[in-house]
CSV table of C-alpha atoms in Angstrom, one decimal:
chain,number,residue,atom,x,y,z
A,21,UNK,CA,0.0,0.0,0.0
A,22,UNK,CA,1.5,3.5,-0.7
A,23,UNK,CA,1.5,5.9,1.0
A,24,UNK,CA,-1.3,8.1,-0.8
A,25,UNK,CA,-3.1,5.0,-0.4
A,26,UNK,CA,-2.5,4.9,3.5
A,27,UNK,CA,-3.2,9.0,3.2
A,28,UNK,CA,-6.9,8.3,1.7
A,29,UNK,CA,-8.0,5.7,3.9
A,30,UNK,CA,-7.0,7.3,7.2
A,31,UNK,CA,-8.6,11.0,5.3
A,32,UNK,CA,-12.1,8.5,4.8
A,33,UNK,CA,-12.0,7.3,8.5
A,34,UNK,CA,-11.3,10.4,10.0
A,35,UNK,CA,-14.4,11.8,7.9
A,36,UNK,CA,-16.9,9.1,9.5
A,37,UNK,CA,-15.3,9.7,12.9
A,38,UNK,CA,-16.5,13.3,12.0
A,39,UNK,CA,-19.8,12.1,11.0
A,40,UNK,CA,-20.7,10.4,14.0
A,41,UNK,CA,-19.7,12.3,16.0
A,42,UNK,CA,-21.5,15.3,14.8
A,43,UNK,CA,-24.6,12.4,14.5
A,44,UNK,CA,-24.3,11.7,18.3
A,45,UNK,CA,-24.2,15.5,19.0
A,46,UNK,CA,-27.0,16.1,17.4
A,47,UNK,CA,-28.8,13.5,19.2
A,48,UNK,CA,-28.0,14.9,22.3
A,49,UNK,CA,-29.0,18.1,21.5
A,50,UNK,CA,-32.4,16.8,20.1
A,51,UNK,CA,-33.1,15.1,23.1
A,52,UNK,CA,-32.7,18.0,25.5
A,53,UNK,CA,-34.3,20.4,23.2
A,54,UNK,CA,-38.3,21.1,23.3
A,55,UNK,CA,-39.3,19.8,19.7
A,56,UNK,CA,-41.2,22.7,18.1
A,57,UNK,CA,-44.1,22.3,15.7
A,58,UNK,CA,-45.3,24.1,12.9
A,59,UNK,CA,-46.9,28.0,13.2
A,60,UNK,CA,-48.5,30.5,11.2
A,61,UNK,CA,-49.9,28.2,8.1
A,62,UNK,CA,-52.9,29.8,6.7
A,63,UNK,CA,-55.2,28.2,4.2
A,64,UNK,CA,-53.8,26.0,1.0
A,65,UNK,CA,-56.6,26.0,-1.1
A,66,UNK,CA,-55.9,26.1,-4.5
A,67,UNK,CA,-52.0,25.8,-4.0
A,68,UNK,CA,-49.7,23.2,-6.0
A,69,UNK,CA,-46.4,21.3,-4.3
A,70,UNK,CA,-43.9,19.5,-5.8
A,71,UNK,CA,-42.2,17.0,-3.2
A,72,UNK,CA,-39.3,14.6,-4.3
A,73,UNK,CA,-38.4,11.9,-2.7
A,74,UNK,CA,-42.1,11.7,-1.3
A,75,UNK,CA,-43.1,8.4,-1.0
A,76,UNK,CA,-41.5,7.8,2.3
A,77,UNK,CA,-39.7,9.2,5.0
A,78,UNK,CA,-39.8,12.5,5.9
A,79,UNK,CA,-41.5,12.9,1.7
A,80,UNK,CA,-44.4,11.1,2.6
A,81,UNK,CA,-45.0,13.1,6.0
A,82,UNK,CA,-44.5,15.6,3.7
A,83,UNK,CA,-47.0,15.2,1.1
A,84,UNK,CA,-49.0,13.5,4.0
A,85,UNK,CA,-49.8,17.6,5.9
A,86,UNK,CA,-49.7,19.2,2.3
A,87,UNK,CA,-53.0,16.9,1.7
A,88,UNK,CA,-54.4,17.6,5.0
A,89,UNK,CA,-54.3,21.3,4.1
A,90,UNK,CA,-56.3,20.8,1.4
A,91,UNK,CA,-53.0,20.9,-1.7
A,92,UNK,CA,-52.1,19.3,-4.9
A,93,UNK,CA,-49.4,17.6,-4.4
A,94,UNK,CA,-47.0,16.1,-6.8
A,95,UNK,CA,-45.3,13.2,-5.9
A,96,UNK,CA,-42.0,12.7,-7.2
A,97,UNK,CA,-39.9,9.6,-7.1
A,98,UNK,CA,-37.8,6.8,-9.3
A,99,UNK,CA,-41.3,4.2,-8.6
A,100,UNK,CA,-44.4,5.6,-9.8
A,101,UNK,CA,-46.0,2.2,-8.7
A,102,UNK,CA,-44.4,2.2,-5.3
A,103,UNK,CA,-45.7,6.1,-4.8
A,104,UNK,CA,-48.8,5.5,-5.4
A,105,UNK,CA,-49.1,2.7,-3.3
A,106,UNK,CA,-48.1,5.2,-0.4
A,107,UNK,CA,-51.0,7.4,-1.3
A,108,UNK,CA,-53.5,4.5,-1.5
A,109,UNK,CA,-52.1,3.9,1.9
A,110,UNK,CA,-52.4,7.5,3.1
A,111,UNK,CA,-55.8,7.3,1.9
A,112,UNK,CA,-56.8,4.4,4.0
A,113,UNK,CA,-55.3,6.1,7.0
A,114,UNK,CA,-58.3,8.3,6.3
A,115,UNK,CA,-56.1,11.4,4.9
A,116,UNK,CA,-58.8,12.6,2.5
A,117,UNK,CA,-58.2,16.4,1.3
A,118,UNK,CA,-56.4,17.3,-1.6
A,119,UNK,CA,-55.5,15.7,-4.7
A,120,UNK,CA,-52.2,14.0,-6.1
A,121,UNK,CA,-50.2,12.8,-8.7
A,122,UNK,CA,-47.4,10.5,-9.2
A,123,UNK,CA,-44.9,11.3,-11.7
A,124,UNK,CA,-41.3,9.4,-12.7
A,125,UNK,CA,-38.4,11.1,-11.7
A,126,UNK,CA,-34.9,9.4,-11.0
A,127,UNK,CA,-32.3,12.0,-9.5
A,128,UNK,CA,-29.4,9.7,-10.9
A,129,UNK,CA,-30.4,10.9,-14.6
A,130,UNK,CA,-30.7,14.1,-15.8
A,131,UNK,CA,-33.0,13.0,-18.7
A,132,UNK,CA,-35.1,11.9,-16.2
A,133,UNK,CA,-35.1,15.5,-14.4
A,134,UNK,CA,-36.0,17.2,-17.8
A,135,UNK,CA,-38.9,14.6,-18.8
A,136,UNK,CA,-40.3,15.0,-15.3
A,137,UNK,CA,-41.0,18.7,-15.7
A,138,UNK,CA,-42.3,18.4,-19.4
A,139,UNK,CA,-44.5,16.0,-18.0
A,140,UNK,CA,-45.3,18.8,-15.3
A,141,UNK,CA,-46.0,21.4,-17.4
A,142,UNK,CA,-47.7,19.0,-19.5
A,143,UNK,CA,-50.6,18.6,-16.9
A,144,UNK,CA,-51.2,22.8,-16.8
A,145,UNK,CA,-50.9,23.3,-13.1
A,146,UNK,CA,-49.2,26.5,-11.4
A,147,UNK,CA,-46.6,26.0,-9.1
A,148,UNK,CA,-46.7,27.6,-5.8
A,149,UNK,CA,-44.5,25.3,-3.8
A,150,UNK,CA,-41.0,22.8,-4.8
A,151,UNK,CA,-39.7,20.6,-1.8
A,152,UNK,CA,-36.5,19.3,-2.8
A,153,UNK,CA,-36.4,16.3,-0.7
A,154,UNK,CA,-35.5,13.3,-2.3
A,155,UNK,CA,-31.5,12.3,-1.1
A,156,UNK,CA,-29.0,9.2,0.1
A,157,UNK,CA,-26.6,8.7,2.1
A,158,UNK,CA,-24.0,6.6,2.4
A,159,UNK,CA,-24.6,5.2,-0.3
A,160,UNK,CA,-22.2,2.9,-2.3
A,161,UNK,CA,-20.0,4.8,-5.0
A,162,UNK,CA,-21.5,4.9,-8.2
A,163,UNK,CA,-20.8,7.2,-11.5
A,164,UNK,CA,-24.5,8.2,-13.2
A,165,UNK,CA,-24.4,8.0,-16.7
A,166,UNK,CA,-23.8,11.6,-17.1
A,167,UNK,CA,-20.7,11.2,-15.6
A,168,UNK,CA,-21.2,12.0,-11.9
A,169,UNK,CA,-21.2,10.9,-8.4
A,170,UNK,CA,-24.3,9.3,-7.3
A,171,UNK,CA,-24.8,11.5,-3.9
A,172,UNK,CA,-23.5,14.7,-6.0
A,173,UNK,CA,-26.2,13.7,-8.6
A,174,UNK,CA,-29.2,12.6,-6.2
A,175,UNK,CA,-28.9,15.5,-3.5
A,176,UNK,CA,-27.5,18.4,-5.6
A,177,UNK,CA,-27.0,18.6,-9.4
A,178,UNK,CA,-30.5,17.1,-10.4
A,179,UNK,CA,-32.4,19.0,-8.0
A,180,UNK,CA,-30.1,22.1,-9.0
A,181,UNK,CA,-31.8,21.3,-12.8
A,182,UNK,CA,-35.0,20.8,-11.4
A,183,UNK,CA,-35.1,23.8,-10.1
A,184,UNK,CA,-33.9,25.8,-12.9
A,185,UNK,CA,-36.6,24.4,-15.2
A,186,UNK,CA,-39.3,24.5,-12.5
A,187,UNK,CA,-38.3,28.5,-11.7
A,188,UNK,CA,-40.6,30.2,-14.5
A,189,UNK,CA,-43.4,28.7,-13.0
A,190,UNK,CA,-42.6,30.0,-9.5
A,191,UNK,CA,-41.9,32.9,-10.5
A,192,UNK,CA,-45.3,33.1,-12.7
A,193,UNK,CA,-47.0,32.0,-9.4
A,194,UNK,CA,-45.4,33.8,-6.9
A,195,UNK,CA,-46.2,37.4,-5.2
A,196,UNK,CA,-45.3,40.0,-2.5
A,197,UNK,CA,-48.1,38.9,-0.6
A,198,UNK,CA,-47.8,35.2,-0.9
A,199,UNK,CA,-44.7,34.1,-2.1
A,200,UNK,CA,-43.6,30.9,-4.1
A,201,UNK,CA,-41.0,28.6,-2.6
A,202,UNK,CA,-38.1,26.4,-2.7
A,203,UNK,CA,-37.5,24.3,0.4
A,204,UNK,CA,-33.9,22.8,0.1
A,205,UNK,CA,-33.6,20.3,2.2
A,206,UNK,CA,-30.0,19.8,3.6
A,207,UNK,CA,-28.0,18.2,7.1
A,208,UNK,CA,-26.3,19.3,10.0
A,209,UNK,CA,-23.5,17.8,8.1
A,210,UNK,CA,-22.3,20.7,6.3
A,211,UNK,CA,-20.6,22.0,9.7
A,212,UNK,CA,-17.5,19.4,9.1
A,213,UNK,CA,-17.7,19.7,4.9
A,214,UNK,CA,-15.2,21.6,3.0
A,215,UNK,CA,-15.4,22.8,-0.3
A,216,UNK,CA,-13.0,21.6,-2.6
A,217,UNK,CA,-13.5,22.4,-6.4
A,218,UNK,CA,-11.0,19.6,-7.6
A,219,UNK,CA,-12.7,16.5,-5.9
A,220,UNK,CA,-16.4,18.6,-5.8
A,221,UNK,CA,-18.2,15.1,-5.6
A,222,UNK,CA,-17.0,15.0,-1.9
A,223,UNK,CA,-18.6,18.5,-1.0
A,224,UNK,CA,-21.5,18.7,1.8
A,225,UNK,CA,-22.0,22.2,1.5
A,226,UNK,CA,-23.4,22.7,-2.2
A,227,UNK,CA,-27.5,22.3,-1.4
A,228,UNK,CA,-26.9,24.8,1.4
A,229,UNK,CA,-24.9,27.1,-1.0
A,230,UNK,CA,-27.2,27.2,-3.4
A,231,UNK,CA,-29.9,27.9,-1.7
A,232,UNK,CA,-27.8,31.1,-0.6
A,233,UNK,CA,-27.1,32.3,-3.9
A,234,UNK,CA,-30.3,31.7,-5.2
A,235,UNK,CA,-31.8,33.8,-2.3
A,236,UNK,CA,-29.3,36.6,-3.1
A,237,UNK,CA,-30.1,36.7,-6.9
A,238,UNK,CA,-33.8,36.5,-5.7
A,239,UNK,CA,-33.1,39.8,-3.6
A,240,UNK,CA,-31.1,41.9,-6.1
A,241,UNK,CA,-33.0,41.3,-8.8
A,242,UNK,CA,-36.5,42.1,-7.1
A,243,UNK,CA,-37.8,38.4,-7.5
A,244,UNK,CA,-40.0,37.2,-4.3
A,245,UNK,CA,-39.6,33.4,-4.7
A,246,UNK,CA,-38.8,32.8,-1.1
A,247,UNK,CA,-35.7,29.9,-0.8
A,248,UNK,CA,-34.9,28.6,2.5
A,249,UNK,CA,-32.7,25.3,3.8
A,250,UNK,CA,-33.7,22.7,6.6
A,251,UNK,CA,-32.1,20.4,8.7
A,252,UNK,CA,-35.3,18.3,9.1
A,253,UNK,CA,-33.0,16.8,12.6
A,254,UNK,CA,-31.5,12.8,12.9
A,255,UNK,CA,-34.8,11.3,11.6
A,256,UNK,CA,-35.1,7.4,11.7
A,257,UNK,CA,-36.0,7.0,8.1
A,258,UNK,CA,-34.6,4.7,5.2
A,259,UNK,CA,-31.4,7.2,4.5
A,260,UNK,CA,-29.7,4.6,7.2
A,261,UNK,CA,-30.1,1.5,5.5
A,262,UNK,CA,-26.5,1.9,4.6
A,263,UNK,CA,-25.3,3.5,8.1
A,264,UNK,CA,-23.9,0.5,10.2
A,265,UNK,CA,-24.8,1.3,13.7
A,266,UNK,CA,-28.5,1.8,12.5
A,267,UNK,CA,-29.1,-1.9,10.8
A,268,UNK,CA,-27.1,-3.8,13.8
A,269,UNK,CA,-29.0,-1.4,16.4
A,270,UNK,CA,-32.6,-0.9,14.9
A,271,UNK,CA,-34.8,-0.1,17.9
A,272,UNK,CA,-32.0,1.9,19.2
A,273,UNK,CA,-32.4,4.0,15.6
A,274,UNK,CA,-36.2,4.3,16.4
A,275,UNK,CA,-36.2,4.8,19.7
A,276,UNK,CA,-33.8,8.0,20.0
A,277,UNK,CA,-34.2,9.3,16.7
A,278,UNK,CA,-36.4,11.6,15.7
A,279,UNK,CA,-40.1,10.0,13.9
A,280,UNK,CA,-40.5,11.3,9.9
A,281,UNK,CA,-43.2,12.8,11.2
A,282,UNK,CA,-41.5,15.1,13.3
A,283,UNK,CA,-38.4,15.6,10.9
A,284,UNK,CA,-41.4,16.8,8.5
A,285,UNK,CA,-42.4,19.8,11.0
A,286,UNK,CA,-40.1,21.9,10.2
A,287,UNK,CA,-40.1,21.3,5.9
A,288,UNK,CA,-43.9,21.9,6.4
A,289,UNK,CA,-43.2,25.7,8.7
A,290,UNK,CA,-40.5,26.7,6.4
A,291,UNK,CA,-43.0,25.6,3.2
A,292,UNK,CA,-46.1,27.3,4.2
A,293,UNK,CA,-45.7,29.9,7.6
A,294,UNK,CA,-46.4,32.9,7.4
A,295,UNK,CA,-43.6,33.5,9.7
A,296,UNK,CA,-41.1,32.2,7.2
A,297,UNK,CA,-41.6,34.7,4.1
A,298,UNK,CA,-37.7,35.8,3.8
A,299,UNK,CA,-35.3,33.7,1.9
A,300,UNK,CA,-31.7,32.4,2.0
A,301,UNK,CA,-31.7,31.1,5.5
A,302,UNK,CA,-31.2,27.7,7.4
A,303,UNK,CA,-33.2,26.3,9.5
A,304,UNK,CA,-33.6,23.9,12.6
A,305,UNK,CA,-36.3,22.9,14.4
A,306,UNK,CA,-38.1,25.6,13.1
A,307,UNK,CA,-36.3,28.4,13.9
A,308,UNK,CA,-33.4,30.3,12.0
A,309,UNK,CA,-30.1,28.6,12.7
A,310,UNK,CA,-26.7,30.2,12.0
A,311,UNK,CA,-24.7,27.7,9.5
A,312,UNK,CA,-21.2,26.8,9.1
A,313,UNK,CA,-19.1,29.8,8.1
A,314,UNK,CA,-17.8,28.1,5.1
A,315,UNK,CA,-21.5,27.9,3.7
A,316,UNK,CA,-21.4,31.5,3.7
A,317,UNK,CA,-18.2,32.4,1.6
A,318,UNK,CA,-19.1,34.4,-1.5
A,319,UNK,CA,-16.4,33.8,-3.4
A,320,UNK,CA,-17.1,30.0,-2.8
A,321,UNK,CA,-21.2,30.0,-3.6
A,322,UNK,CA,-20.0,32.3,-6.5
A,323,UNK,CA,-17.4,30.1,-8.1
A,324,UNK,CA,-20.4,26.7,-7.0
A,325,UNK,CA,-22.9,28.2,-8.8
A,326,UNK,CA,-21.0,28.8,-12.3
A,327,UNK,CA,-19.7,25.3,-11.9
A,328,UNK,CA,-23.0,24.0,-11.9
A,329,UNK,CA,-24.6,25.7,-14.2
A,330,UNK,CA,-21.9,25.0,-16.5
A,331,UNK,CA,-22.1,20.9,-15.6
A,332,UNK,CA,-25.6,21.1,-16.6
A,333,UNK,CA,-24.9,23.6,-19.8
A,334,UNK,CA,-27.5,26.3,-18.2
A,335,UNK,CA,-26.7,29.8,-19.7
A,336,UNK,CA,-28.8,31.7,-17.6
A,337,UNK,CA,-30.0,30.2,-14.3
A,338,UNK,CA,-34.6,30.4,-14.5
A,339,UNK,CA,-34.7,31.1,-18.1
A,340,UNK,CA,-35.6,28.4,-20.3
């Protein structure tokens, strides 16, 4: 073994001791902190979500108190079949209000991104409301076949598309009074990520960075599509199939972590409060949370977003 090789692996354990560590901190911290629920939601009527990743987890909680408010909900996700068995079951749970529909949409391929929203616009609804949910974790290295990381793909590049060639519609749909929105959700793990633009696949901080930028290009140019992060908390959900600890210890997962349904309180106040109406902030527990410092670097969010729109060939960023 040389001694790059010896270099890497002690670089990847120290990383996971990070991890945990930050994971068993967080934990803590849940634990001895008042959960708060959301505030401030007025009537949904009328109003059109798009959720991905929301056939289960903290999705399906999700799309579960959009549909008790009465929304259209679009349910995004790689199994049309498997999503719409999770509404059939939401259904016989006796969640009756507001109306869905399943569409295709695989994270992994860009295509896939693209067909999804012709589809969209396909079925002539507004858009008042984008969750970008859908993630993984841990998951084993994999190249998509446009060339990219699986977890840079899944939780930032495809929903960075997405939401380029959903904007219009936001934006169409969106005013002073009662704004559009983009709800990014992100993790408590950006604290320990670094942002390195030669290896960018290993970078925790992009969906947090965008959602930044976007906000500030929001603000200067006199847009009012609100976009906010969340750190939905350590949520027992199927992102830890691949996280050791979890499978050997399952009750211990469920027991101290916290239930989708909770992790989904504070994606629903930062979707639809009315206390929530400016953009480009994080958020825990639903409340405004300072991030890590390096999430704020301009130069750094500056130099993410021209490398991403240049990955995914966009010229201008909402304009399509």
């Amino acid at each position: 073994m040389t001694m790059d090789s010896v270099g890497k692996y002690l670089w990847i354990v120290w990383s996971y001791l990070k991890l945990y560590a930050l994971g068993l901190w967080y934990l803590v911290k849940e634990l001895c902190t008042p959960h708060k629920k959301p505030s401030g939601i007025e009537s949904q009527n009328g109003r059109v979500a798009i959720v991905t990743g929301g056939g289960r987890g903290i999705g399906l909680e999700t799309v579960r108190r959009f549909l008790e408010l009465n929304m259209t909900v679009v349910i995004a996700g790689r199994n049309v079949a498997a999503l719409e068995e999770a509404v059939s079951e939401l259904r016989a749970e006796g969640i009756q209000g507001g109306t869905t529909k399943c569409l295709e949409l695989d994270l992994m391929r860009l295509s896939s991104v693209r067909k999804f929203v012709e589809e969209f616009f396909a079925l002539n609804f507004p858009l008042h409301l984008l969750v970008n949910n859908a993630g993984i974790m841990f998951w084993p290295k994999e190249i998509t076949e446009d060339g990219h990381e699986s977890h840079w793909s899944v939780n930032y590049l495809g929903h960075f598309l997405l939401t380029h060639l959903l904007f219009p519609s936001l934006v169409a749909n969106s005013t002073p009074e009662r704004p559009a929105r983009v709800v990014n959700l992100s993790s408590s793990a950006h604290y320990i990520g670094s942002i390195n633009f030669d290896d960018i696949n290993s970078n925790k901080l992009a969906q947090l960075m965008f959602t930044m930028t976007l906000a500030d290009h929001q603000r200067s140019s006199g847009g009012n599509v609100v976009v906010n992060a969340v750190h939905p908390g350590v949520v027992a959900t199927q992102l830890f199939q691949h996280v050791a600890w979890a499978r050997i210890f399952p009750l211990l997962a469920t027991t101290f972590l916290k239930t989708p349904h909770q992790g989904s309180d504070t994606v629903v106040h930062v979707a639809l409060s009315s206390q929530a109406m400016e953009g480009g902030y994080y958020y825990e527990n639903c409340t405004i949370t300072k991030p890590a410092t390096a999430a704020m670097n301009s130069d750094d969010r500056a130099c993410l977003w021209v490398l991403s729109c240049k990955q995914l060939e966009i010229e201008h960023f909402g304009q399509i």
